[in-house]
């Protein structure tokens, strides 16, 4: 799975969870850049991402994410492990 494919799938997850079809994530996107991406919706996003990609994140991993690129790096590491 390449970076573009991961980003496309994350876009779909974010659009569905946040009910916003206009979301267009980039690796530099942060929660401040996306309407309704708050602490509660972040939990829903992580649950959906874990289910979709069949991975599990530790709380410490999630807390280190500063942007979508950090999330993607964590996903790539888990998928390639």
Short mmCIF file of C-alpha atoms in Angstrom, two decimals:
data_model
loop_
_atom_site.label_atom_id
_atom_site.label_comp_id
_atom_site.label_asym_id
_atom_site.label_seq_id
_atom_site.Cartn_x
_atom_site.Cartn_y
_atom_site.Cartn_z
CA UNK A 1 0.00 0.00 0.00
CA UNK A 2 1.56 3.28 -1.07
CA UNK A 3 1.31 6.74 0.47
CA UNK A 4 -1.26 8.01 -2.05
CA UNK A 5 -3.53 5.04 -1.45
CA UNK A 6 -3.32 5.51 2.33
CA UNK A 7 -4.14 9.20 1.94
CA UNK A 8 -7.12 8.42 -0.32
CA UNK A 9 -8.49 5.95 2.19
CA UNK A 10 -7.95 8.38 5.08
CA UNK A 11 -9.80 11.06 3.11
CA UNK A 12 -12.79 8.73 2.78
CA UNK A 13 -12.74 7.87 6.48
CA UNK A 14 -12.51 11.53 7.52
CA UNK A 15 -15.30 12.53 5.11
CA UNK A 16 -17.60 9.84 6.49
CA UNK A 17 -16.84 10.32 10.19
CA UNK A 18 -16.95 14.12 10.06
CA UNK A 19 -19.82 14.14 7.54
CA UNK A 20 -17.97 16.58 5.30
CA UNK A 21 -17.50 15.55 1.68
CA UNK A 22 -15.23 18.53 0.95
CA UNK A 23 -12.35 17.34 3.16
CA UNK A 24 -9.12 17.02 1.21
CA UNK A 25 -6.30 15.91 3.50
CA UNK A 26 -2.60 16.43 2.89
CA UNK A 27 0.27 15.17 5.04
CA UNK A 28 0.50 18.68 6.54
CA UNK A 29 -3.20 18.83 7.55
CA UNK A 30 -3.83 19.33 11.28
CA UNK A 31 -7.01 19.23 13.35
CA UNK A 32 -7.10 23.04 13.23
CA UNK A 33 -7.47 22.83 9.43
CA UNK A 34 -10.60 20.63 9.46
CA UNK A 35 -14.01 21.75 10.73
CA UNK A 36 -15.43 19.52 13.49
CA UNK A 37 -12.15 17.64 14.07
CA UNK A 38 -12.08 17.91 17.83
CA UNK A 39 -11.07 15.57 20.66
CA UNK A 40 -14.32 13.58 20.53
CA UNK A 41 -14.32 13.16 16.76
CA UNK A 42 -10.64 12.23 16.95
CA UNK A 43 -11.61 9.17 19.00
CA UNK A 44 -14.15 8.19 16.35
CA UNK A 45 -11.57 8.73 13.60
CA UNK A 46 -8.97 6.56 15.34
CA UNK A 47 -11.50 3.76 15.89
CA UNK A 48 -12.53 3.83 12.21
CA UNK A 49 -8.92 4.00 11.00
CA UNK A 50 -7.94 1.06 13.20
CA UNK A 51 -10.88 -1.00 11.95
CA UNK A 52 -10.32 -0.11 8.29
CA UNK A 53 -6.58 -0.77 8.26
CA UNK A 54 -6.77 -3.63 10.81
CA UNK A 55 -4.20 -2.07 13.14
CA UNK A 56 -4.13 -0.92 16.77
CA UNK A 57 -2.46 2.24 18.03
CA UNK A 58 -1.15 2.85 21.51
CA UNK A 59 -2.27 6.03 23.24
CA UNK A 60 1.35 7.20 23.26
CA UNK A 61 1.51 6.86 19.46
CA UNK A 62 -1.67 8.87 18.96
CA UNK A 63 -0.47 11.63 21.27
CA UNK A 64 2.67 12.08 19.15
CA UNK A 65 0.74 12.83 15.96
CA UNK A 66 1.01 16.48 14.98
CA UNK A 67 -0.58 16.14 11.54
CA UNK A 68 -1.97 13.64 9.03
CA UNK A 69 1.58 12.86 7.85
CA UNK A 70 2.47 11.57 11.33
CA UNK A 71 -0.65 9.39 11.29
CA UNK A 72 0.33 8.08 7.85
CA UNK A 73 3.85 7.26 9.06
CA UNK A 74 2.42 5.27 11.97
CA UNK A 75 0.10 3.42 9.61
CA UNK A 76 2.89 2.60 7.17
CA UNK A 77 5.10 1.25 9.98
CA UNK A 78 2.31 -0.98 11.27
CA UNK A 79 1.32 -2.23 7.81
CA UNK A 80 4.94 -3.00 6.91
CA UNK A 81 5.78 -4.71 10.21
#
